């Protein structure tokens, strides 16, 4: 019962985005949910640019974790830009925050593509990928909804649609899950929540 209600909360906060062939829908106000004690600690081992990155590498930093893909036409670039603005608004404390972009499209998103992508928004951000199995495992761990449509027979193998959740997971400096934001549009609200973590 508890797991079902938490899943509903996560999916409500992380509504599936539109496929790449559909224009972005009107954004909804930012909601932030306190998930302390309701989701597992931050745990992963994924591939970054020229190195393997583990959750332990983020100890001492507040992690803003967002699941998306580099060729996303609307939600991902908007969210990443907003997270960059949020981080800069923290002034001297921005060094205590790490933006982590985890690709749900490992077939197309290489570490090189991902790092170039995240660098456009914050040159300290991490762009991470892994095998399809690794991505599915971490998505299941944090109840992240995503779906990759298979290319049609005879079509370009790299031309397919991806749908994914929009939520931002906020982990404290010890890797404990603390907040889940429905989006990053209200950077002032997210800043208030981040300042509670120090």
Short mmCIF file of C-alpha atoms in Angstrom, two decimals:
data_model
loop_
_atom_site.label_atom_id
_atom_site.label_comp_id
_atom_site.label_asym_id
_atom_site.label_seq_id
_atom_site.Cartn_x
_atom_site.Cartn_y
_atom_site.Cartn_z
CA UNK A 1 0.00 0.00 0.00
CA UNK A 2 2.76 2.44 0.98
CA UNK A 3 4.81 1.63 -2.12
CA UNK A 4 1.76 2.13 -4.34
CA UNK A 5 0.98 5.52 -2.80
CA UNK A 6 4.62 6.63 -3.10
CA UNK A 7 4.66 5.54 -6.74
CA UNK A 8 1.53 7.60 -7.35
CA UNK A 9 3.22 10.60 -5.71
CA UNK A 10 6.33 10.23 -7.83
CA UNK A 11 4.36 9.83 -11.04
CA UNK A 12 2.13 12.77 -10.15
CA UNK A 13 5.18 14.90 -9.52
CA UNK A 14 6.95 13.57 -12.60
CA UNK A 15 4.34 13.60 -15.34
CA UNK A 16 5.44 12.02 -18.62
CA UNK A 17 6.59 14.57 -21.14
CA UNK A 18 5.29 14.71 -24.66
CA UNK A 19 7.08 12.70 -27.37
CA UNK A 20 9.57 14.56 -29.52
CA UNK A 21 7.05 14.94 -32.33
CA UNK A 22 4.63 16.95 -30.16
CA UNK A 23 5.14 20.53 -29.02
CA UNK A 24 5.71 21.18 -25.32
CA UNK A 25 2.60 21.60 -23.24
CA UNK A 26 1.97 24.56 -20.99
CA UNK A 27 4.03 24.22 -17.81
CA UNK A 28 2.44 23.66 -14.43
CA UNK A 29 3.41 25.36 -11.15
CA UNK A 30 6.36 23.81 -9.34
CA UNK A 31 5.43 21.45 -6.51
CA UNK A 32 8.03 20.16 -4.05
CA UNK A 33 7.41 17.00 -2.04
CA UNK A 34 9.28 16.02 1.10
CA UNK A 35 10.44 12.46 0.43
CA UNK A 36 12.76 12.08 3.42
CA UNK A 37 12.74 8.42 4.45
CA UNK A 38 10.52 7.41 1.53
CA UNK A 39 13.11 6.76 -1.18
CA UNK A 40 16.48 4.99 -0.97
CA UNK A 41 19.80 6.78 -0.57
CA UNK A 42 21.58 7.90 -3.72
CA UNK A 43 23.31 4.88 -5.24
CA UNK A 44 24.67 4.37 -8.73
CA UNK A 45 27.76 3.51 -10.74
CA UNK A 46 27.53 5.05 -14.21
CA UNK A 47 29.79 6.22 -17.00
CA UNK A 48 30.84 9.86 -17.19
CA UNK A 49 33.35 11.41 -19.58
CA UNK A 50 36.53 9.30 -19.38
CA UNK A 51 35.63 7.89 -15.96
CA UNK A 52 33.22 5.85 -13.92
CA UNK A 53 31.21 7.94 -11.46
CA UNK A 54 29.75 6.54 -8.25
CA UNK A 55 27.25 8.09 -5.87
CA UNK A 56 30.01 8.16 -3.24
CA UNK A 57 31.87 10.69 -5.41
CA UNK A 58 29.11 13.21 -4.59
CA UNK A 59 29.47 12.96 -0.79
CA UNK A 60 29.56 16.47 0.66
CA UNK A 61 27.45 17.89 -2.20
CA UNK A 62 23.72 18.36 -2.55
CA UNK A 63 22.82 16.46 -5.72
CA UNK A 64 20.10 17.68 -8.09
CA UNK A 65 19.37 14.56 -10.14
CA UNK A 66 17.39 14.80 -13.36
CA UNK A 67 16.62 11.99 -15.81
CA UNK A 68 16.38 12.93 -19.49
CA UNK A 69 18.18 12.68 -22.82
CA UNK A 70 20.38 14.98 -24.87
CA UNK A 71 18.18 15.19 -27.97
CA UNK A 72 15.06 16.12 -25.98
CA UNK A 73 13.50 19.13 -27.72
CA UNK A 74 11.83 20.91 -24.81
CA UNK A 75 11.65 19.63 -21.22
CA UNK A 76 15.33 18.73 -20.78
CA UNK A 77 16.95 21.94 -22.06
CA UNK A 78 14.41 24.04 -20.18
CA UNK A 79 14.95 22.13 -16.94
CA UNK A 80 18.73 22.16 -17.27
CA UNK A 81 18.71 25.91 -17.91
CA UNK A 82 16.52 26.44 -14.84
CA UNK A 83 18.79 24.26 -12.70
CA UNK A 84 21.76 26.32 -13.89
CA UNK A 85 19.97 29.52 -12.85
CA UNK A 86 19.08 27.95 -9.50
CA UNK A 87 22.67 26.96 -8.82
CA UNK A 88 24.02 30.42 -9.69
CA UNK A 89 21.42 32.04 -7.41
CA UNK A 90 23.07 30.31 -4.44
CA UNK A 91 26.12 32.56 -4.71
CA UNK A 92 29.05 31.24 -2.69
CA UNK A 93 27.07 28.15 -1.75
CA UNK A 94 26.74 26.98 -5.36
CA UNK A 95 29.94 24.97 -4.91
CA UNK A 96 27.99 22.76 -2.51
CA UNK A 97 25.61 21.68 -5.30
CA UNK A 98 26.10 19.21 -8.16
CA UNK A 99 23.68 18.91 -11.08
CA UNK A 100 23.52 15.29 -12.27
CA UNK A 101 21.89 14.51 -15.63
CA UNK A 102 21.25 10.79 -16.12
CA UNK A 103 20.34 9.73 -19.65
CA UNK A 104 17.39 7.40 -20.21
CA UNK A 105 18.55 7.05 -23.83
CA UNK A 106 21.86 5.17 -23.54
CA UNK A 107 21.74 4.01 -27.17
CA UNK A 108 22.26 7.55 -28.52
CA UNK A 109 23.76 9.38 -25.52
CA UNK A 110 27.47 8.68 -25.27
CA UNK A 111 29.49 10.16 -22.37
CA UNK A 112 30.97 12.69 -24.82
CA UNK A 113 27.57 13.83 -26.06
CA UNK A 114 26.19 14.07 -22.53
CA UNK A 115 29.07 16.06 -21.10
CA UNK A 116 28.99 18.52 -24.01
CA UNK A 117 25.24 18.85 -23.44
CA UNK A 118 25.38 19.55 -19.71
CA UNK A 119 28.38 21.87 -20.09
CA UNK A 120 26.12 24.21 -22.07
CA UNK A 121 24.11 24.80 -18.88
CA UNK A 122 26.64 24.35 -16.08
CA UNK A 123 30.26 23.44 -16.66
CA UNK A 124 30.40 21.63 -13.32
CA UNK A 125 27.42 19.36 -14.07
CA UNK A 126 27.74 15.63 -14.65
CA UNK A 127 26.28 13.89 -17.68
CA UNK A 128 26.00 10.16 -16.98
CA UNK A 129 25.00 7.07 -18.91
CA UNK A 130 25.30 3.31 -18.70
CA UNK A 131 23.91 0.15 -20.20
CA UNK A 132 20.18 -0.12 -20.77
CA UNK A 133 20.08 -2.48 -17.79
CA UNK A 134 21.92 -0.03 -15.51
CA UNK A 135 19.57 2.80 -16.48
CA UNK A 136 16.52 0.61 -15.93
CA UNK A 137 17.85 -0.38 -12.50
CA UNK A 138 18.40 3.17 -11.25
CA UNK A 139 15.08 4.30 -12.75
CA UNK A 140 13.31 1.51 -10.89
CA UNK A 141 15.14 2.42 -7.68
CA UNK A 142 13.75 5.97 -7.77
CA UNK A 143 10.46 5.15 -9.52
CA UNK A 144 11.33 7.16 -12.62
CA UNK A 145 8.93 6.62 -15.51
CA UNK A 146 10.35 6.52 -19.03
CA UNK A 147 9.59 4.77 -22.28
CA UNK A 148 11.57 4.35 -25.47
CA UNK A 149 9.61 3.62 -28.64
CA UNK A 150 11.27 1.09 -30.92
CA UNK A 151 12.06 2.33 -34.44
CA UNK A 152 9.64 1.10 -37.07
CA UNK A 153 10.89 -1.71 -39.34
CA UNK A 154 13.11 -0.28 -42.05
CA UNK A 155 13.41 3.11 -40.33
CA UNK A 156 16.61 4.77 -39.12
CA UNK A 157 17.70 2.94 -35.96
CA UNK A 158 18.51 6.29 -34.32
CA UNK A 159 15.15 7.88 -35.08
CA UNK A 160 12.75 7.08 -32.26
CA UNK A 161 10.72 8.79 -29.57
CA UNK A 162 11.45 8.93 -25.85
CA UNK A 163 9.05 9.86 -23.09
CA UNK A 164 10.31 10.46 -19.57
CA UNK A 165 9.45 11.82 -16.15
CA UNK A 166 10.11 15.49 -15.45
CA UNK A 167 10.90 15.40 -11.71
CA UNK A 168 14.09 16.60 -10.05
CA UNK A 169 15.36 14.48 -7.17
CA UNK A 170 17.22 16.36 -4.45
CA UNK A 171 19.66 14.43 -2.26
CA UNK A 172 21.47 15.97 0.71
CA UNK A 173 25.22 15.98 1.33
CA UNK A 174 25.05 12.46 2.79
CA UNK A 175 23.16 11.09 -0.22
CA UNK A 176 19.80 10.93 1.56
CA UNK A 177 16.69 11.56 -0.56
CA UNK A 178 15.10 14.79 0.69
CA UNK A 179 12.87 16.42 -1.93
CA UNK A 180 11.19 15.67 -5.24
CA UNK A 181 10.30 18.70 -7.38
CA UNK A 182 7.76 18.41 -10.18
CA UNK A 183 9.84 20.78 -12.30
CA UNK A 184 12.44 23.53 -11.87
CA UNK A 185 10.42 26.50 -13.10
CA UNK A 186 10.11 28.13 -9.66
CA UNK A 187 13.80 28.47 -8.85
CA UNK A 188 13.07 30.61 -5.78
CA UNK A 189 11.00 27.82 -4.22
CA UNK A 190 13.73 25.29 -4.94
CA UNK A 191 16.34 27.64 -3.49
CA UNK A 192 14.33 27.84 -0.24
CA UNK A 193 14.33 24.04 -0.05
CA UNK A 194 18.05 23.75 -0.78
CA UNK A 195 18.91 26.27 1.93
CA UNK A 196 17.17 24.00 4.44
CA UNK A 197 19.78 21.33 3.76
CA UNK A 198 22.76 23.25 5.19
#
